[in-house]
PDB file of C-alpha atoms in Angstrom:
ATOM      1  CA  UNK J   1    -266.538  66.755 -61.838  1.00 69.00           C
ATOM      2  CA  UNK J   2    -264.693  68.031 -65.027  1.00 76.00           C
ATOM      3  CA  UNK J   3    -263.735  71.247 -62.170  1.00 82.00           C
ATOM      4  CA  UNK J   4    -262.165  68.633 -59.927  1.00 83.00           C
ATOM      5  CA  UNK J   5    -260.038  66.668 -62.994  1.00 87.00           C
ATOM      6  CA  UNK J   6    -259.519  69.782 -63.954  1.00 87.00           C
ATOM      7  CA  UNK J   7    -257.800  71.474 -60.695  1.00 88.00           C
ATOM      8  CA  UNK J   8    -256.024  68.202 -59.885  1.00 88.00           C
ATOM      9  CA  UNK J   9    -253.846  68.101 -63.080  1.00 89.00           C
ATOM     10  CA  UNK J  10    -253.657  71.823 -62.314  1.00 90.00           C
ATOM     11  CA  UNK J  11    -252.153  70.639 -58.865  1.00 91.00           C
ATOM     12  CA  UNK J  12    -249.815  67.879 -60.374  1.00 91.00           C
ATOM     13  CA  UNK J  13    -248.390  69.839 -63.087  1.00 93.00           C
ATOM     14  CA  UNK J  14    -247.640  72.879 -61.088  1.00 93.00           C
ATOM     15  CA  UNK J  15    -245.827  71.039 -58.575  1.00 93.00           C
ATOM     16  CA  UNK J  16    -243.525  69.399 -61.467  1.00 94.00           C
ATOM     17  CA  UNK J  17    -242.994  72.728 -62.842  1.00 93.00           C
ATOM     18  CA  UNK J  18    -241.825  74.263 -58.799  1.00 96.00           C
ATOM     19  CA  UNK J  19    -238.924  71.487 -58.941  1.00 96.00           C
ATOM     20  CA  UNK J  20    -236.215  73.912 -59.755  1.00 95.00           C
ATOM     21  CA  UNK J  21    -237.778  76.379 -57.308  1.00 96.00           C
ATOM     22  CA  UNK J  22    -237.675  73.835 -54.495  1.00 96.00           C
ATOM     23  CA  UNK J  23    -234.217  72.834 -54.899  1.00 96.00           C
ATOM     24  CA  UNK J  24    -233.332  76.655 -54.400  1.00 95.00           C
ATOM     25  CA  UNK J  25    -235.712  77.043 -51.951  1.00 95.00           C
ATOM     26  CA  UNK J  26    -234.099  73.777 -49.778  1.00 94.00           C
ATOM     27  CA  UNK J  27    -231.215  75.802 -49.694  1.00 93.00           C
ATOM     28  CA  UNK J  28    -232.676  79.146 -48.428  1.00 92.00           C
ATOM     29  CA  UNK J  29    -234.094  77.032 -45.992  1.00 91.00           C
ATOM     30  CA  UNK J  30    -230.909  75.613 -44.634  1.00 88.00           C
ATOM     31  CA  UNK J  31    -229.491  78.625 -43.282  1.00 85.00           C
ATOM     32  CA  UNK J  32    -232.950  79.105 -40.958  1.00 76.00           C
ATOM     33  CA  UNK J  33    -233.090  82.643 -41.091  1.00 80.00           C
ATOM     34  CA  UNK J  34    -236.396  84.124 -40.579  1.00 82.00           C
ATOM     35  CA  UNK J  35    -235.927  86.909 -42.957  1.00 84.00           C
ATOM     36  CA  UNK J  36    -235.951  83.855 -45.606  1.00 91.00           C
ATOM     37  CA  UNK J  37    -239.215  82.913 -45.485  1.00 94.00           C
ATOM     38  CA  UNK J  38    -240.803  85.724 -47.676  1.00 93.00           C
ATOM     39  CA  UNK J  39    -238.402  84.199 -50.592  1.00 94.00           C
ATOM     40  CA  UNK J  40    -239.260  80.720 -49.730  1.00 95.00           C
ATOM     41  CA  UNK J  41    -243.058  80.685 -49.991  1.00 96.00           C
ATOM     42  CA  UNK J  42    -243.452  83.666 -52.703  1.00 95.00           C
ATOM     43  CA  UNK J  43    -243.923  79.981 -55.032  1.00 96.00           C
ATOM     44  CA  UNK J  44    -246.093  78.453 -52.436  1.00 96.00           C
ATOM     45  CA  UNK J  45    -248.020  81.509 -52.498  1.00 97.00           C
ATOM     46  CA  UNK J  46    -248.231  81.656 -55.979  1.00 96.00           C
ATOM     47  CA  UNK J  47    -249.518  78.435 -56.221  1.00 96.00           C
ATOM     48  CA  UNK J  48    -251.949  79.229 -53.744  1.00 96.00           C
ATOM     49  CA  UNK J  49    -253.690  81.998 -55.389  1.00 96.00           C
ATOM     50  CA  UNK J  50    -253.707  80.591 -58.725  1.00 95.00           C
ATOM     51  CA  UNK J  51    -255.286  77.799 -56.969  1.00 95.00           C
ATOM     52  CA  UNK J  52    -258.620  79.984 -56.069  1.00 96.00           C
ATOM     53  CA  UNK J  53    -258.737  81.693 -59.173  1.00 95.00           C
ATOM     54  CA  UNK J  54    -258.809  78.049 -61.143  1.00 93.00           C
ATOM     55  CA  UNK J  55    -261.191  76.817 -59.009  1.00 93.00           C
ATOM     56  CA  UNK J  56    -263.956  79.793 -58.982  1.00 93.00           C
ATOM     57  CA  UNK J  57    -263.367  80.933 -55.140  1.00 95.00           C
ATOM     58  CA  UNK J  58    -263.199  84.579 -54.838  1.00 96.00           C
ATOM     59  CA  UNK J  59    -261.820  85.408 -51.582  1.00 97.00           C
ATOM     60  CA  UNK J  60    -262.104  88.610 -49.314  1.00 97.00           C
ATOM     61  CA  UNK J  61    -259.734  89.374 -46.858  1.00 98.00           C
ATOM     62  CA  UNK J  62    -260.327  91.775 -44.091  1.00 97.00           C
ATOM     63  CA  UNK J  63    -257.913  92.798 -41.149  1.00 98.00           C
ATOM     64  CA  UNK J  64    -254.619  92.295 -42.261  1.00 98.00           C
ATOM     65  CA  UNK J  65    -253.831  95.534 -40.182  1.00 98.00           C
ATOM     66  CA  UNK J  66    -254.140  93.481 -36.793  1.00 98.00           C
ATOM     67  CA  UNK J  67    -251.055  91.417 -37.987  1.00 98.00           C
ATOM     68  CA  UNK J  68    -248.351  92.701 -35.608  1.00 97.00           C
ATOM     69  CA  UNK J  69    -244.860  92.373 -37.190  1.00 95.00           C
ATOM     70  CA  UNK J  70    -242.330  89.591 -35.810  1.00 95.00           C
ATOM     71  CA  UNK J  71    -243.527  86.205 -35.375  1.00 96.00           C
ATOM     72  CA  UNK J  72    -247.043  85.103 -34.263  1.00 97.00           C
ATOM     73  CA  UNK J  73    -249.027  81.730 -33.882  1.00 97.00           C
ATOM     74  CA  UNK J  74    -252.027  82.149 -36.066  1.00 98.00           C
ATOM     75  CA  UNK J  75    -255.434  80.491 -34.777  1.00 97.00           C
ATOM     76  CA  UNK J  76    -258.553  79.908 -36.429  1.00 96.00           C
ATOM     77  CA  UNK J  77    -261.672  77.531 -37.643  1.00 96.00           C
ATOM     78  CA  UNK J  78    -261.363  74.460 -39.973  1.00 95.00           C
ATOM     79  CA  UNK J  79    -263.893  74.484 -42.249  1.00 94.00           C
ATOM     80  CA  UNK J  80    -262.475  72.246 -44.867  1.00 92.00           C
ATOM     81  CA  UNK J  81    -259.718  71.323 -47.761  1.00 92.00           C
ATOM     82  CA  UNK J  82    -259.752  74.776 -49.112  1.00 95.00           C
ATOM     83  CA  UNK J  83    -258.912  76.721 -45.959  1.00 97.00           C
ATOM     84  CA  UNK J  84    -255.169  75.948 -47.284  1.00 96.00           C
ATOM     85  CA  UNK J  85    -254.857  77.566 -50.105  1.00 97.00           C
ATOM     86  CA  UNK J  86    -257.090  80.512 -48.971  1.00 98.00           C
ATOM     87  CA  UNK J  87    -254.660  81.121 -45.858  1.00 98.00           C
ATOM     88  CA  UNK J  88    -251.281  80.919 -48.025  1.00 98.00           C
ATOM     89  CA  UNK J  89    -253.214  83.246 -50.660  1.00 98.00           C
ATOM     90  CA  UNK J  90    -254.773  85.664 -47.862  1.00 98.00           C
ATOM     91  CA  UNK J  91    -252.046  86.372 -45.278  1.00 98.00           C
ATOM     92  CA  UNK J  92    -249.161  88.246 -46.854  1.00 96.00           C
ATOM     93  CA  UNK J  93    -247.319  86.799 -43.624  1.00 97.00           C
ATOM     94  CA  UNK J  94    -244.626  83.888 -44.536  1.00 97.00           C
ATOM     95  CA  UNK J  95    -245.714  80.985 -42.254  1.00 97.00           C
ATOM     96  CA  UNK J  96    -245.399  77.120 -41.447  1.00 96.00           C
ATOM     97  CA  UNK J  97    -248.729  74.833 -40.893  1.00 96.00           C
ATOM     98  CA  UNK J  98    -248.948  72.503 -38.155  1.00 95.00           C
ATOM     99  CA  UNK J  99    -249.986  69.485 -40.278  1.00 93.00           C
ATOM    100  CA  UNK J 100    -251.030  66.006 -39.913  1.00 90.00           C
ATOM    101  CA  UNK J 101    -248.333  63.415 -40.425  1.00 91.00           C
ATOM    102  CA  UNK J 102    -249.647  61.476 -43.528  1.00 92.00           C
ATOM    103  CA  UNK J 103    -249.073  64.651 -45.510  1.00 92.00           C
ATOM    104  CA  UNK J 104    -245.299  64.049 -44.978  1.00 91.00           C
ATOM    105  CA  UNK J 105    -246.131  60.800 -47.035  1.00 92.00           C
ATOM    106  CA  UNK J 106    -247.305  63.423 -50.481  1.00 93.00           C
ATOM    107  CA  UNK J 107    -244.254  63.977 -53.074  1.00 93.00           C
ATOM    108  CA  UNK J 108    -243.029  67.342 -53.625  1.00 95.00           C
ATOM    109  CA  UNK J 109    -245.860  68.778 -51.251  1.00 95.00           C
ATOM    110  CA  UNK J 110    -243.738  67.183 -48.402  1.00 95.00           C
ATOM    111  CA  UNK J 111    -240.085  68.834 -49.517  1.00 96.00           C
ATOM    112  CA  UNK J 112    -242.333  72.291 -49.761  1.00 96.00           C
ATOM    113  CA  UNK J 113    -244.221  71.979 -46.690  1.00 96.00           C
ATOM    114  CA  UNK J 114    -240.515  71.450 -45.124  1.00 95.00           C
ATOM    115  CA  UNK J 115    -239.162  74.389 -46.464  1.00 95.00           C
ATOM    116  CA  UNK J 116    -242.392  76.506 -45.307  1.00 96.00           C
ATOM    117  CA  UNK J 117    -241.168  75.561 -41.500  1.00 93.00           C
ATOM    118  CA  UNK J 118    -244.366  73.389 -41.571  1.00 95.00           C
ATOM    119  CA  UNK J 119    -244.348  71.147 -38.367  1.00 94.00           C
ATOM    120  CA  UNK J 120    -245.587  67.019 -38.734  1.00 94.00           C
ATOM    121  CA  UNK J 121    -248.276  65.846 -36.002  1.00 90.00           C
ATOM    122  CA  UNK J 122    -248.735  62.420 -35.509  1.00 88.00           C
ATOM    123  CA  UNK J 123    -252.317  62.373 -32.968  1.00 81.00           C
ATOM    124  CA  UNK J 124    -251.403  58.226 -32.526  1.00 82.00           C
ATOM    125  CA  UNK J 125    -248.069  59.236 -31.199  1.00 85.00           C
ATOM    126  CA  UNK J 126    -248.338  61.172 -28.199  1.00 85.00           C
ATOM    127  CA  UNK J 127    -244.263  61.153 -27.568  1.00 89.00           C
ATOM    128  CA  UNK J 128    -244.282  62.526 -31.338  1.00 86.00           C
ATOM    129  CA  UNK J 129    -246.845  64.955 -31.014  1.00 86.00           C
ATOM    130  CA  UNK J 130    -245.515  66.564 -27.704  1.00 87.00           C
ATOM    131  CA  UNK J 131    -242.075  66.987 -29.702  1.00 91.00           C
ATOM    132  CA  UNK J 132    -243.911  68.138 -32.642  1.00 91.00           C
ATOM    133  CA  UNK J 133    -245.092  70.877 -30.268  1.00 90.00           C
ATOM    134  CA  UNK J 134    -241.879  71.482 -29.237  1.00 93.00           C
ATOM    135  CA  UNK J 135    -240.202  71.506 -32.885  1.00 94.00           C
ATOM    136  CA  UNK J 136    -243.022  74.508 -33.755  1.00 95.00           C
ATOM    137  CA  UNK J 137    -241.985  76.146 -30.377  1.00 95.00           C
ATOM    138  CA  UNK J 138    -238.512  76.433 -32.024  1.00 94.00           C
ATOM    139  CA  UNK J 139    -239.835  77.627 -34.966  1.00 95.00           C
ATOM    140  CA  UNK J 140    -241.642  80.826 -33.283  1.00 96.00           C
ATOM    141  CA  UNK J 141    -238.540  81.442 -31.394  1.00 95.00           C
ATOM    142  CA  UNK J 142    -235.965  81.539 -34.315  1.00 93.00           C
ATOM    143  CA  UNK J 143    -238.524  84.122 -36.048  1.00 94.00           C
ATOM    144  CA  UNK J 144    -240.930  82.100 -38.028  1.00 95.00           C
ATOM    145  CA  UNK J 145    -244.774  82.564 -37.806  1.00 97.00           C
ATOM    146  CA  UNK J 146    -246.665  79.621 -37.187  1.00 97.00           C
ATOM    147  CA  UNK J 147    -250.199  78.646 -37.888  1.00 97.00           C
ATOM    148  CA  UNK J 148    -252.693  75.429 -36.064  1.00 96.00           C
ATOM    149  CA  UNK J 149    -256.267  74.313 -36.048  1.00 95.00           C
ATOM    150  CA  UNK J 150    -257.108  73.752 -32.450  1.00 93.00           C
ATOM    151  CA  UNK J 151    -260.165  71.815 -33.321  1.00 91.00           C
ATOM    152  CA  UNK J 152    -257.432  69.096 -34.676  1.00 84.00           C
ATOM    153  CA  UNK J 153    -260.338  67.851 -37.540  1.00 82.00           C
ATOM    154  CA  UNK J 154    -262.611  69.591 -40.440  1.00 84.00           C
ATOM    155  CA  UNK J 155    -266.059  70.624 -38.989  1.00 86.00           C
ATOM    156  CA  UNK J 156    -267.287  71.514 -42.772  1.00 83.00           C
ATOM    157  CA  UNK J 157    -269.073  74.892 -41.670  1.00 79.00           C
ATOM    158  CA  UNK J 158    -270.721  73.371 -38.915  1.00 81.00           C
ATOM    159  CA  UNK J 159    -270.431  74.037 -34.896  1.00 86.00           C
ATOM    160  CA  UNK J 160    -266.665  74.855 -34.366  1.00 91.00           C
ATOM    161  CA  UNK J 161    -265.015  71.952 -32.461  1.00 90.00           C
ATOM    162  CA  UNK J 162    -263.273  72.015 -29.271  1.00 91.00           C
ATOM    163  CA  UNK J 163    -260.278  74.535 -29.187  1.00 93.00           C
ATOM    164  CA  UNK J 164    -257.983  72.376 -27.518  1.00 90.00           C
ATOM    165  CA  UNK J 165    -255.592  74.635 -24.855  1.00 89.00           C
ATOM    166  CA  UNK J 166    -252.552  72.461 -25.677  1.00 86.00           C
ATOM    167  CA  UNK J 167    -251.994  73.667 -28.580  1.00 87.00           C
ATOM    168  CA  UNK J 168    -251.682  77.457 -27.589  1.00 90.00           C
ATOM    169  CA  UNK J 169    -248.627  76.216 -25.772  1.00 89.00           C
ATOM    170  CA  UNK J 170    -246.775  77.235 -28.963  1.00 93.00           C
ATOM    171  CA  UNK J 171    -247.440  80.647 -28.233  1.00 93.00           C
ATOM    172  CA  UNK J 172    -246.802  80.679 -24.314  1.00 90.00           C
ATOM    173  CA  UNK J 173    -243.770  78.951 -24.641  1.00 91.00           C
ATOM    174  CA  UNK J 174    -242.245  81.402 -27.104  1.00 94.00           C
ATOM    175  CA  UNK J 175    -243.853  84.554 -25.685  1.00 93.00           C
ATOM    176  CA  UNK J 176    -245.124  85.699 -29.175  1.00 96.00           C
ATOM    177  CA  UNK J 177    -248.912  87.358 -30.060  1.00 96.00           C
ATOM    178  CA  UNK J 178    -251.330  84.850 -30.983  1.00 96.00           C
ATOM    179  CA  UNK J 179    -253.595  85.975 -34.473  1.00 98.00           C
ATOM    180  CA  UNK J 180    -256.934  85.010 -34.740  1.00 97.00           C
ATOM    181  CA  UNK J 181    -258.438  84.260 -37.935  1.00 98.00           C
ATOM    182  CA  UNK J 182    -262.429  83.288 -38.914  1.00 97.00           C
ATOM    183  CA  UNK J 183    -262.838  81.244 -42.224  1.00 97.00           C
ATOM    184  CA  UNK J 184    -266.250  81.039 -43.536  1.00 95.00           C
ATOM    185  CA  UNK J 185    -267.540  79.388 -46.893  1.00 94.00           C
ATOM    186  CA  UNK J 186    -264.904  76.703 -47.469  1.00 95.00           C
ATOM    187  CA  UNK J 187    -267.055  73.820 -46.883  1.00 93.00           C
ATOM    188  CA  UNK J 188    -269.646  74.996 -49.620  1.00 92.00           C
ATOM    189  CA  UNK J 189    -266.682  74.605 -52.052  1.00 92.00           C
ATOM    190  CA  UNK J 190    -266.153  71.075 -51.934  1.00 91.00           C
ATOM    191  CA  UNK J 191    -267.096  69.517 -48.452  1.00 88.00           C
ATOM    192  CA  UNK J 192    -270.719  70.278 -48.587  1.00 87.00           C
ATOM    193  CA  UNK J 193    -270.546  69.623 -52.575  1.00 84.00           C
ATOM    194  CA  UNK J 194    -270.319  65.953 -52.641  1.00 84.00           C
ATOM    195  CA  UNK J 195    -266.182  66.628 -52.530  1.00 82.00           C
ATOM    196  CA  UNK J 196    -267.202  68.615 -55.993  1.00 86.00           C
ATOM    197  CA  UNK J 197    -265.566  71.678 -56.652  1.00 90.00           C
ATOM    198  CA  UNK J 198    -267.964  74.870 -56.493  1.00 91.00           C
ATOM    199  CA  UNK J 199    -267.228  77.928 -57.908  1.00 92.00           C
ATOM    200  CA  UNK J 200    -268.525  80.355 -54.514  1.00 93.00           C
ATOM    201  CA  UNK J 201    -266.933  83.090 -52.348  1.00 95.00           C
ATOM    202  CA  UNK J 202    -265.126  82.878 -49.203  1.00 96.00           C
ATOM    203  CA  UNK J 203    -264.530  85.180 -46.383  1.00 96.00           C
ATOM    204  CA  UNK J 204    -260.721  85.223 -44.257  1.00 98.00           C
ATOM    205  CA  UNK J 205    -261.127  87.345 -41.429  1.00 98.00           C
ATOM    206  CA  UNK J 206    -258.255  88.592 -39.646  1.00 98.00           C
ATOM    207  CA  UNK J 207    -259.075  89.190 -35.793  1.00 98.00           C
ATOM    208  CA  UNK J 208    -257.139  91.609 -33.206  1.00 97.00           C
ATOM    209  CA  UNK J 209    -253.945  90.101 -31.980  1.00 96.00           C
ATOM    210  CA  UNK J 210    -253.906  88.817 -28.406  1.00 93.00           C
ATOM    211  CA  UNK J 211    -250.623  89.779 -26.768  1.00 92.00           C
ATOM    212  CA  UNK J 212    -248.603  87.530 -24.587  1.00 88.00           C
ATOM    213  CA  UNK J 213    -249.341  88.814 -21.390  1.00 84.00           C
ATOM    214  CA  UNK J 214    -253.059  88.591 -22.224  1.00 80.00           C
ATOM    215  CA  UNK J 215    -252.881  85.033 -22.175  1.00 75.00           C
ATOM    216  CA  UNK J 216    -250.313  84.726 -19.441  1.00 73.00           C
ATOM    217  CA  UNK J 217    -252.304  86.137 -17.084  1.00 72.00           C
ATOM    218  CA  UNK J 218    -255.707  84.531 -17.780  1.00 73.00           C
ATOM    219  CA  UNK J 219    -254.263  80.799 -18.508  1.00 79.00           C
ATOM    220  CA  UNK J 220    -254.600  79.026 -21.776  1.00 84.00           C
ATOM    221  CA  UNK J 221    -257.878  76.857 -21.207  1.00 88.00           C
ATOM    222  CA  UNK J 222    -259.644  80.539 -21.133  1.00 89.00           C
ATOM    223  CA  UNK J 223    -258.097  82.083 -23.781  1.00 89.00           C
ATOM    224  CA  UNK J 224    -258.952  78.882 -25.886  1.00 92.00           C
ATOM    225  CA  UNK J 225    -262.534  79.400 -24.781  1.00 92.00           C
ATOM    226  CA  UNK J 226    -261.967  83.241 -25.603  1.00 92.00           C
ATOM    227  CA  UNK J 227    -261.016  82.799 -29.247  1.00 94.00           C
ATOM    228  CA  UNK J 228    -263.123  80.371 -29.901  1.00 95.00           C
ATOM    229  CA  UNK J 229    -266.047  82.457 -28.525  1.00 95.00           C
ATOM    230  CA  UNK J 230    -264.769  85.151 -30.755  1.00 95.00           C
ATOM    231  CA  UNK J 231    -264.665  83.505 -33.815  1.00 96.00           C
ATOM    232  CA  UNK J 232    -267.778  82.020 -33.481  1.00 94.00           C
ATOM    233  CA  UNK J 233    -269.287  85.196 -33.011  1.00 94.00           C
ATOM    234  CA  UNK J 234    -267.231  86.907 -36.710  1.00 94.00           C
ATOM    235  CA  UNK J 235    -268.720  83.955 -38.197  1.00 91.00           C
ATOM    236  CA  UNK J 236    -272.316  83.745 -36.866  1.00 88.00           C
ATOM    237  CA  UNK J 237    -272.270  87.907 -38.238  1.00 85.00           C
ATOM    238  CA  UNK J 238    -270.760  87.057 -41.523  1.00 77.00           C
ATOM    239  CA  UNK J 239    -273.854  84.090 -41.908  1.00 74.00           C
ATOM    240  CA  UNK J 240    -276.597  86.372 -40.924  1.00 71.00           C
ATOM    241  CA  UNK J 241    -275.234  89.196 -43.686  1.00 65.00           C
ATOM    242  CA  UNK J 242    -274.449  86.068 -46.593  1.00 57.00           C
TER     243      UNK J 242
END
């Protein structure tokens, strides 16, 4: 418990101290070039890995080599809370989160999550979501990487969800590589802790990139079914070897 005090204060007091930072960072931000982004999120980033390192999560990364340059749509598990910080910490790549809508509602997270090129998804809404969708389609077209959950919910290290096919319209629509990505040991952190904080390790694994006329000739519902086979298959390894 005295972890979890601990971390949030942590949380609070670095956000108050990125104010300056995100003021400069808004304006970066308003002249939407791509080769921005690195500037914009090296506090985010920051933040991020400082994060881990309070909390007593040791991360290993493998496969950063199979991130292509240019923009991509990243894909991966859920596993829980923690996936955030180890994905802005783990991938050297700038990008923007595809985020439910009640984190819009967070001070200061909000004004950096906007400056990321983070995209708002309100489920309830479908009108909303489809031009949430669209709003992260014109983010992978003007250069910026982009990163979803297809399962759309936590599954807390259990059986991966469904990988919904809707949401690799991102990447079909803007013609750029989609980046798989297998998270495993989040969950034991705090999700499978009693929403504790546990000091453990986690594992970010960075799959080969799937190019766009992979998925352009074999349809989205399979190449949902693909990666998700594929991931669960890193992950099942990386459980057998824990």
């Amino acid at each position: 418990m005295f972890r979890l005090i601990y971390m949030f204060f942590y949380l609070c007091g670095y956000l108050l101290y990125s104010l300056p930072s995100l003021a400069k960072a808004k304006k970066l931000h308003a002249v939407n070039k791509a080769e921005n982004d690195e500037k914009i999120q090296t506090v985010p980033k920051k933040w991020a890995a400082g994060f881990l390192r309070h909390s007593g999560c040791k991360l290993e990364v493998t496969g950063l080599e199979n991130i292509p340059d240019g923009p991509v749509l990243f894909v991966g598990n859920h596993e829980g809370d923690f996936d955030v910080p180890v994905l802005m910490a783990g991938i050297p790549k700038p990008f923007g989160f595809i985020s439910k809508i009640e984190v819009k509602k967070i001070p200061i997270v909000a004004g950096w999550m906007e400056v990321m090129g983070c995209v708002f998804l309100d489920r309830s809404d479908r009108r909303a979501a489809i031009q949430s969708i669209r709003d992260g389609i014109k983010q992978l077209k003007a250069g910026h990487s982009v990163l979803i959950f297809p399962e759309g919910t936590r599954n807390r290290g259990g059986e991966l969800g469904e990988f919904k096919a809707g949401s690799l319209r991102l990447a079909k629509d803007s013609k750029v590589p989609i980046v798989p990505f297998m998270i495993q040991g989040t969950a034991d952190i705090f999700e499978n802790n009693q929403n504790r904080i546990k000091p453990g390790k986690v594992k970010l694994v960075i799959l080969p990139a799937i190019p766009a006329e992979r998925y352009e000739e074999a349809g989205m519902e399979q190449v949902a079914n693909d990666i998700k086979a594929i991931i669960h298959e890193e992950r099942d390894q990386h459980l057998k070897g824990a």
